[in-house]
Amino acid sequence: MDHRVLTRLAAPAVAALLALTAGCTATTVQGRPGASGLRDPYFPKAGNGGYQVDHYALDLGYRPAGGQLTGRAVITARAEQTLSSFNLDFSGLRVDSVTVGGKPARYNRTGRELTVRPREDVDKGEVFRTEVRYSGTPKPLTDADGSPEGWITTPDGAVAVGEPVGSMTWFPGNHHPSDKASYDITLTVPQGYEAVSNGELGSRTDTGDGRTAFAWHSAEPMASYLATVAIGKFKVATGRTSSGIGVYDAVAPGEEARSTAALGRLPEVVDWGSGRFGPYPFATVGTIVVPDGTLPYALETQTKPVFSGAPSVELVVHELAHQWFGDSVSPKSWKDMWLNEGFATYAEWLWSEDHGGPSAQKRFDALLAGDTSLDGKLASDWDAFPPAAPPGPADISEGPVYYRGAMVLHRIRQEVGDERFFALLRGWAADHRHGNASTADFTAYAQQKTGHDLRKVWDVWLYGADSPKP
């Protein structure tokens, strides 16, 4: 039979057969839902699968008097699979509308998960934009260790801190450190208030209705837990480091006098860090000092660490060191927290060593001997567990992650000598700049970079369950 010859009666039947057959081919494969969590070892529901975010555009309005927040989040992402639906981490606030590609999308809320069902599947590799409009009174979360995070009110405004998942209290997103993105954050607040965020202040505009809009831009990739906003009647001071990096300090009323000495040394700390760790990784630097007692901790929010009350120089050193270790080089999972805190703690030791204080060796020896007088109460349990394996989510900010993490670095220094050790620190920051890294990445890199067999250091100090012996 010549299949090119079809009668008028046969054609509809063949067309139906072809349509049925096409339904079985790969060209019409249906999308599937993106995962509602990334299975982080400690926060398995944090983040979402199926896409990676490229950019967040957040337009926020806040009225401190009533605590009301209105938001519009435009999330530009790339699909890593064909998506029939996907999730955003979002806590508390009311969702008013959702669109995908400019078209209304169905959505539902389950706990802290916002599931979005676009009108049409999103193809693998497609760049797509999701817009979420929302409103309400944001509420903080309580960490596994009992400390508050998220949107925290202050006597004259608010501050947002996000480690590990608190950013979901003020904007929807993919809230896991492995998904970094650029940000544009516009904050509209009543006149007389300052509104501060990460990166560079692009504009400050009178909106004509008794409010001021502050537009902030962060070009370098940022993990969402490092995003911040702070609203209050801050005193703002600007300047530049000796290398030309812009400085922006915002200090709450009543904290100015006590903050002057430490903040005055911030340009010096940046220059010192650039010498020890390589070029400062961002276009700007600064600080946000909120009223004393607002938070029980400081946080290394990108380009502008948040301090609760006036900081010491040592605390400024610690949070600024995070700009290299934690912010530019971010952890792949929360199990890798020692790559943040061990490195920043060791930076404190190096600062002390370089500025006439106790050397890193002296601090290391003191901790081994059980003397915590140089490093305070938190150091007293430095050997309670290995820094690369905290027992659970409540432990990722405990003493061993900081102090035994720093001791791991000092043991490497003892093994390889100063020249190779400081080349390792600079190389790690440079080669993983604006990316993510795991403990396994670091141990492999350290072996390769130094040319030394460091397996005993890893076995005893980094992963060993027993307390290392002098």
Coordinates of C-alpha atoms in Angstrom, one line a residue:
M1 CA 0.0 0.0 0.0
D2 CA 1.2 3.5 -0.8
H3 CA 0.8 5.4 2.5
R4 CA 0.9 8.7 0.7
V5 CA -2.6 8.0 -0.7
L6 CA -5.5 8.7 1.7
T7 CA -9.1 8.8 0.9
R8 CA -11.3 11.5 2.4
L9 CA -13.0 9.0 4.6
A10 CA -9.7 7.5 5.9
A11 CA -8.0 10.8 6.7
P12 CA -9.9 11.6 10.0
A13 CA -9.3 8.1 11.3
V14 CA -5.5 8.4 10.6
A15 CA -5.4 11.8 12.2
A16 CA -7.0 10.4 15.3
L17 CA -4.5 7.6 15.4
L18 CA -1.6 10.0 15.0
A19 CA -2.9 12.2 17.8
L20 CA -3.2 9.2 20.0
T21 CA 0.3 8.0 19.1
A22 CA 1.8 11.5 19.7
G23 CA 0.4 11.4 23.2
C24 CA 2.9 8.7 24.0
T25 CA 5.9 10.5 22.8
A26 CA 8.4 12.7 24.7
T27 CA 7.2 15.9 23.0
T28 CA 4.2 16.0 25.3
V29 CA 5.7 14.9 28.6
Q30 CA 4.0 16.6 31.5
G31 CA 5.8 18.6 34.1
R32 CA 6.1 17.5 37.7
P33 CA 6.1 19.4 40.9
G34 CA 9.3 20.9 42.3
A35 CA 10.4 19.5 45.6
S36 CA 9.1 21.3 48.7
G37 CA 12.5 21.1 50.4
L38 CA 16.1 20.4 49.7
R39 CA 16.6 17.8 52.4
D40 CA 19.2 19.9 54.2
P41 CA 20.7 17.7 57.0
Y42 CA 19.3 20.1 59.7
F43 CA 16.5 22.0 57.9
P44 CA 15.1 19.5 55.4
K45 CA 12.1 21.7 54.4
A46 CA 14.3 24.8 53.8
G47 CA 14.6 25.7 50.1
N48 CA 12.8 24.1 47.2
G49 CA 13.7 21.9 44.3
G50 CA 13.2 22.3 40.5
Y51 CA 14.5 25.9 40.0
Q52 CA 17.3 28.3 40.9
V53 CA 16.6 32.0 41.6
D54 CA 18.6 34.6 39.6
H55 CA 17.2 37.7 41.0
Y56 CA 14.8 39.1 43.7
A57 CA 13.1 42.4 43.2
L58 CA 11.4 43.3 46.5
D59 CA 9.2 46.4 46.8
L60 CA 8.2 46.8 50.5
G61 CA 6.2 49.4 52.3
Y62 CA 6.2 49.6 56.1
R63 CA 4.5 51.7 58.7
P64 CA 6.2 51.4 62.1
A65 CA 3.3 52.8 64.0
G66 CA 1.0 49.9 63.1
G67 CA 3.6 47.3 62.2
Q68 CA 2.0 46.7 58.8
L69 CA 4.0 45.5 55.8
T70 CA 2.9 45.4 52.2
G71 CA 5.1 43.6 49.7
R72 CA 5.6 42.8 46.1
A73 CA 8.2 40.2 45.3
V74 CA 9.2 39.5 41.7
I75 CA 11.3 36.4 41.6
T76 CA 13.3 35.6 38.4
A77 CA 14.3 32.0 38.3
R78 CA 15.5 29.3 35.9
A79 CA 13.7 26.0 35.8
E80 CA 15.9 22.9 36.3
Q81 CA 13.1 20.6 35.3
T82 CA 9.7 20.9 33.6
L83 CA 7.5 22.3 36.4
S84 CA 3.8 21.7 36.8
S85 CA 4.1 23.5 40.2
F86 CA 6.8 24.8 42.5
N87 CA 7.1 25.9 46.1
L88 CA 8.3 29.1 47.8
D89 CA 9.2 29.3 51.5
F90 CA 6.9 31.9 53.1
S91 CA 5.7 32.3 56.7
G92 CA 2.8 34.2 58.2
L93 CA 1.9 37.0 55.9
R94 CA -1.2 37.0 53.8
V95 CA -0.8 36.2 50.0
D96 CA -3.0 38.6 48.0
S97 CA -2.1 37.4 44.5
V98 CA 0.3 35.3 42.5
T99 CA 1.2 35.5 38.8
V100 CA 3.7 33.5 36.7
G101 CA 4.8 35.0 33.4
G102 CA 2.3 37.7 33.9
K103 CA -0.7 35.3 34.1
P104 CA -2.7 34.6 37.3
A105 CA -1.6 31.4 39.0
R106 CA -3.3 29.1 41.4
Y107 CA -1.7 28.8 44.8
N108 CA -2.2 27.3 48.3
R109 CA -0.6 27.5 51.7
T110 CA 0.5 24.6 53.9
G111 CA 2.4 25.7 56.9
R112 CA 5.5 27.6 55.6
E113 CA 5.1 26.4 52.1
L114 CA 3.5 28.4 49.3
T115 CA 2.7 26.1 46.4
V116 CA 2.3 27.8 43.0
R117 CA 0.6 26.2 40.1
P118 CA 1.2 28.2 36.9
R119 CA -1.4 28.2 34.1
E120 CA 1.0 26.4 31.9
D121 CA 4.0 24.1 32.7
V122 CA 7.3 25.9 33.0
D123 CA 9.8 24.2 30.6
K124 CA 13.1 23.0 31.7
G125 CA 15.7 25.7 31.2
E126 CA 13.1 28.4 30.9
V127 CA 13.7 31.7 32.8
F128 CA 10.4 32.6 34.4
R129 CA 9.1 35.4 36.6
T130 CA 6.8 34.9 39.6
E131 CA 5.1 37.9 41.2
V132 CA 3.7 37.6 44.7
R133 CA 1.8 40.4 46.4
Y134 CA 1.3 40.1 50.1
S135 CA 0.5 42.0 53.3
G136 CA 0.1 41.8 57.0
T137 CA 2.0 42.0 60.2
P138 CA 5.2 40.0 60.0
K139 CA 6.1 37.8 63.0
P140 CA 9.5 36.5 64.0
L141 CA 10.4 32.8 64.1
T142 CA 12.1 31.0 67.0
D143 CA 15.3 29.1 66.1
A144 CA 15.9 25.5 67.2
D145 CA 18.3 27.0 69.9
G146 CA 15.5 29.3 71.2
S147 CA 16.7 32.6 69.7
P148 CA 14.5 34.9 67.6
E149 CA 15.0 35.5 63.9
G150 CA 13.1 37.0 61.0
W151 CA 11.2 40.3 61.3
I152 CA 12.0 41.8 64.7
T153 CA 10.3 45.1 65.8
T154 CA 12.4 47.8 67.6
P155 CA 11.2 50.8 69.6
D156 CA 11.1 53.0 66.4
G157 CA 11.0 50.5 63.6
A158 CA 12.1 47.0 62.7
V159 CA 15.1 44.9 61.6
A160 CA 15.1 41.7 59.6
V161 CA 17.7 38.9 60.2
G162 CA 17.5 35.6 58.5
E163 CA 19.8 32.9 59.8
P164 CA 18.9 30.2 59.1
V165 CA 15.4 30.6 57.7
G166 CA 14.0 33.8 59.1
S167 CA 13.9 35.6 55.7
M168 CA 10.7 33.8 54.9
T169 CA 8.9 36.0 57.4
W170 CA 9.2 39.0 55.1
F171 CA 9.5 37.7 51.5
P172 CA 8.7 34.5 49.7
G173 CA 11.7 32.7 48.1
N174 CA 14.0 29.8 47.9
H175 CA 15.4 30.1 51.4
H176 CA 18.4 27.9 51.5
P177 CA 22.0 29.1 51.3
S178 CA 22.8 27.0 48.3
D179 CA 20.6 29.2 46.1
K180 CA 22.2 32.6 45.8
A181 CA 20.8 35.5 43.8
S182 CA 21.2 39.3 43.1
Y183 CA 18.7 41.6 44.9
D184 CA 17.0 45.0 44.4
I185 CA 15.1 46.0 47.5
T186 CA 13.0 49.2 47.7
L187 CA 11.8 50.2 51.1
T188 CA 9.1 52.9 51.4
V189 CA 8.7 54.3 54.9
P190 CA 7.3 57.5 56.6
Q191 CA 9.4 60.6 56.3
G192 CA 11.8 61.0 59.1
Y193 CA 12.8 57.3 59.0
E194 CA 15.8 55.8 57.4
A195 CA 15.5 52.4 55.6
V196 CA 18.7 50.4 55.1
S197 CA 19.5 47.2 53.2
N198 CA 22.3 45.3 51.6
G199 CA 24.5 46.7 48.8
E200 CA 24.5 50.2 47.5
L201 CA 21.8 52.9 47.9
G202 CA 20.8 53.8 44.4
S203 CA 18.2 56.5 45.2
R204 CA 16.3 58.1 48.0
T205 CA 13.0 59.6 46.7
D206 CA 10.2 61.6 48.3
T207 CA 7.0 59.8 47.1
G208 CA 4.8 62.9 47.6
D209 CA 2.5 61.2 50.2
G210 CA 4.6 61.8 53.3
R211 CA 6.8 58.8 52.7
T212 CA 10.4 58.2 51.4
A213 CA 11.5 55.4 49.1
F214 CA 15.0 53.9 49.5
A215 CA 16.2 51.8 46.6
W216 CA 19.0 49.4 47.4
H217 CA 20.9 47.2 44.9
S218 CA 23.1 44.1 45.5
A219 CA 24.8 43.0 42.4
E220 CA 26.8 40.2 43.9
P221 CA 25.1 36.9 44.6
M222 CA 23.6 36.7 48.1
A223 CA 22.1 33.8 50.2
S224 CA 18.7 34.8 51.4
Y225 CA 19.6 34.4 55.1
L226 CA 22.1 37.3 54.6
A227 CA 19.4 39.7 53.2
T228 CA 18.4 42.4 55.7
V229 CA 16.3 45.5 56.0
A230 CA 16.4 47.9 59.0
I231 CA 14.0 50.7 59.5
G232 CA 14.4 53.3 62.2
K233 CA 15.5 56.8 63.0
F234 CA 19.2 56.0 62.4
K235 CA 22.1 58.3 62.3
V236 CA 23.8 57.6 59.0
A237 CA 27.5 58.2 58.3
T238 CA 29.2 57.5 55.0
G239 CA 32.8 57.4 53.8
R240 CA 35.4 55.3 52.0
T241 CA 38.2 52.9 52.9
S242 CA 41.7 53.7 51.7
S243 CA 41.1 51.5 48.7
G244 CA 37.9 53.4 47.7
I245 CA 35.2 51.0 49.0
G246 CA 32.1 52.9 50.1
V247 CA 31.2 52.8 53.8
Y248 CA 27.6 53.2 55.1
D249 CA 27.0 53.0 58.8
A250 CA 23.5 53.3 60.3
V251 CA 23.4 53.6 64.1
A252 CA 20.3 53.7 66.3
P253 CA 19.7 56.7 68.5
G254 CA 21.4 56.3 71.9
E255 CA 24.1 54.0 70.4
E256 CA 26.2 56.5 68.6
A257 CA 28.7 57.5 71.3
R258 CA 29.4 53.9 72.4
S259 CA 29.8 52.8 68.7
T260 CA 32.2 55.4 67.6
A261 CA 35.5 53.8 68.5
A262 CA 34.7 50.4 66.9
L263 CA 33.0 51.7 63.8
G264 CA 35.8 54.2 63.3
R265 CA 38.1 51.2 62.8
L266 CA 35.9 49.5 60.2
P267 CA 37.9 50.8 57.2
E268 CA 41.1 49.6 58.9
V269 CA 39.5 46.1 59.4
V270 CA 38.6 45.9 55.8
D271 CA 42.1 46.8 54.7
W272 CA 43.6 44.3 57.1
G273 CA 41.2 41.6 56.0
S274 CA 42.1 42.3 52.3
G275 CA 45.8 41.7 53.2
R276 CA 45.1 38.5 55.0
F277 CA 42.3 37.0 52.9
G278 CA 42.5 38.7 49.6
P279 CA 40.5 41.5 48.1
Y280 CA 37.3 42.5 49.8
P281 CA 34.6 40.7 47.9
F282 CA 31.9 43.4 47.6
A283 CA 31.4 46.9 46.3
T284 CA 30.4 48.4 49.7
V285 CA 30.8 47.8 53.4
G286 CA 29.0 49.1 56.4
T287 CA 27.1 48.3 59.6
I288 CA 23.7 48.5 61.1
V289 CA 23.5 49.1 64.9
V290 CA 20.0 48.5 66.3
P291 CA 19.1 49.3 69.9
D292 CA 20.8 47.3 72.6
G293 CA 18.8 44.2 73.6
T294 CA 17.0 43.9 70.2
L295 CA 18.8 40.6 69.5
P296 CA 20.9 38.2 71.5
Y297 CA 23.5 38.0 68.7
A298 CA 25.1 39.9 65.9
L299 CA 24.7 38.7 62.3
E300 CA 26.9 39.0 59.2
T301 CA 24.2 40.3 56.8
Q302 CA 25.9 40.9 53.5
T303 CA 27.8 44.2 53.3
K304 CA 26.2 45.5 56.4
P305 CA 26.4 43.3 59.5
V306 CA 23.7 43.9 62.1
F307 CA 24.8 44.6 65.7
S308 CA 22.5 44.7 68.7
G309 CA 23.9 47.6 70.6
A310 CA 27.4 49.1 70.2
P311 CA 29.9 46.4 69.0
S312 CA 33.5 45.8 70.2
V313 CA 36.3 46.0 67.7
E314 CA 36.6 42.2 68.0
L315 CA 33.0 41.7 67.1
V316 CA 33.4 44.0 64.1
V317 CA 36.4 41.9 63.0
H318 CA 34.3 38.7 63.3
E319 CA 31.4 39.9 61.3
L320 CA 33.5 41.6 58.7
A321 CA 35.6 38.3 58.3
H322 CA 32.3 36.7 57.4
Q323 CA 32.1 38.8 54.3
W324 CA 34.8 36.6 52.9
F325 CA 33.9 33.4 54.8
G326 CA 30.1 32.8 54.8
D327 CA 28.9 35.6 52.6
S328 CA 31.1 35.4 49.5
V329 CA 31.9 31.8 50.1
S330 CA 28.6 30.5 51.5
P331 CA 27.9 27.0 52.9
K332 CA 26.3 24.4 50.7
S333 CA 24.3 23.2 53.7
W334 CA 23.8 24.1 57.3
K335 CA 26.0 21.2 58.3
D336 CA 28.9 23.3 56.9
M337 CA 28.4 26.1 59.4
W338 CA 32.0 25.8 60.7
L339 CA 33.2 27.1 57.4
N340 CA 31.5 30.3 58.5
E341 CA 32.1 30.5 62.2
G342 CA 35.4 28.7 62.5
F343 CA 37.0 31.0 59.9
A344 CA 35.5 34.2 61.5
T345 CA 36.7 33.1 64.9
Y346 CA 40.2 32.4 63.6
A347 CA 40.1 35.9 62.0
E348 CA 39.6 37.3 65.5
W349 CA 42.7 35.3 66.6
L350 CA 44.7 36.7 63.7
W351 CA 43.6 40.3 64.4
S352 CA 44.7 39.9 68.0
E353 CA 48.0 38.4 66.9
D354 CA 48.6 41.2 64.4
H355 CA 47.7 44.0 66.9
G356 CA 49.6 43.2 70.0
G357 CA 47.2 40.8 71.7
P358 CA 47.5 37.1 72.4
S359 CA 48.7 35.0 69.4
A360 CA 46.6 32.3 67.8
Q361 CA 49.0 29.8 69.2
K362 CA 48.4 31.1 72.7
R363 CA 44.7 30.9 72.3
F364 CA 44.9 27.4 70.9
D365 CA 47.1 26.3 73.8
A366 CA 44.8 27.9 76.4
L367 CA 41.8 26.1 75.1
L368 CA 43.6 22.8 75.0
A369 CA 44.6 23.4 78.7
G370 CA 41.0 24.2 79.6
D371 CA 41.6 27.9 80.1
T372 CA 38.8 29.9 78.5
S373 CA 39.8 33.3 80.0
L374 CA 40.9 34.6 76.6
D375 CA 37.7 33.6 74.7
G376 CA 34.9 33.6 77.2
K377 CA 32.1 31.3 78.3
L378 CA 31.1 30.0 74.9
A379 CA 34.6 28.4 74.5
S380 CA 34.1 26.2 77.5
D381 CA 32.5 23.4 75.5
W382 CA 34.8 23.7 72.5
D383 CA 35.3 19.9 72.4
A384 CA 31.7 18.8 73.0
F385 CA 31.3 17.6 69.4
P386 CA 33.2 17.7 66.1
P387 CA 32.7 21.0 64.2
A388 CA 31.8 19.2 61.0
A389 CA 29.1 17.2 62.6
P390 CA 26.9 19.1 65.1
P391 CA 24.4 16.8 66.8
G392 CA 21.4 18.8 65.5
P393 CA 20.0 22.1 64.3
A394 CA 20.1 23.6 67.8
D395 CA 23.9 23.1 67.8
I396 CA 25.0 24.8 64.7
S397 CA 25.8 28.0 66.6
E398 CA 27.4 26.4 69.6
G399 CA 31.0 26.7 70.9
P400 CA 32.6 23.7 69.0
V401 CA 31.5 25.2 65.6
Y402 CA 33.3 28.4 66.5
Y403 CA 36.3 27.4 68.6
R404 CA 37.1 23.9 67.6
G405 CA 36.5 25.1 64.0
A406 CA 39.2 27.8 64.6
M407 CA 41.4 25.1 66.1
V408 CA 41.1 23.0 63.0
L409 CA 42.5 25.9 61.0
H410 CA 45.3 26.4 63.5
R411 CA 46.2 22.7 63.2
I412 CA 46.5 23.1 59.5
R413 CA 48.8 26.1 60.0
Q414 CA 50.9 24.1 62.4
E415 CA 51.2 21.3 59.8
V416 CA 51.9 23.4 56.7
G417 CA 53.6 26.6 58.0
D418 CA 52.5 30.2 57.6
E419 CA 53.3 30.7 53.9
R420 CA 51.2 27.8 52.7
F421 CA 48.5 28.4 55.3
F422 CA 47.8 32.0 54.3
A423 CA 48.0 31.1 50.7
L424 CA 45.3 28.5 51.5
L425 CA 43.0 31.1 53.1
R426 CA 43.5 33.6 50.2
G427 CA 43.1 30.8 47.6
W428 CA 39.9 29.5 49.2
A429 CA 38.3 32.9 49.2
A430 CA 39.3 33.6 45.6
D431 CA 38.6 30.3 44.0
H432 CA 35.1 30.0 45.6
R433 CA 34.3 33.7 45.4
H434 CA 30.5 34.4 45.3
G435 CA 29.8 30.6 45.4
N436 CA 29.0 27.8 47.7
A437 CA 31.3 25.2 49.3
S438 CA 31.0 22.2 51.6
T439 CA 33.3 20.7 54.2
A440 CA 34.3 18.0 51.7
D441 CA 35.2 20.8 49.2
F442 CA 37.4 22.4 51.8
T443 CA 39.3 19.3 52.9
A444 CA 40.0 18.3 49.3
Y445 CA 41.1 21.9 48.4
A446 CA 43.4 22.1 51.5
Q447 CA 45.1 18.9 50.6
Q448 CA 45.7 20.0 47.0
K449 CA 46.6 23.6 47.8
T450 CA 49.1 22.9 50.6
G451 CA 50.5 19.6 49.2
H452 CA 50.2 18.0 52.6
D453 CA 48.5 14.9 53.8
L454 CA 46.0 16.4 56.4
R455 CA 43.9 13.4 57.0
K456 CA 44.9 13.1 60.6
V457 CA 43.7 16.7 61.2
W458 CA 40.4 15.9 59.6
D459 CA 40.0 12.6 61.5
V460 CA 40.9 14.0 64.9
W461 CA 39.9 17.6 64.9
L462 CA 37.2 18.0 62.3
Y463 CA 35.3 14.8 62.5
G464 CA 36.6 13.0 65.6
A465 CA 34.0 12.3 68.2
D466 CA 36.6 12.3 71.1
S467 CA 38.1 15.4 72.5
P468 CA 41.5 16.0 70.9
K469 CA 44.4 15.6 73.4
P470 CA 47.4 18.0 73.8

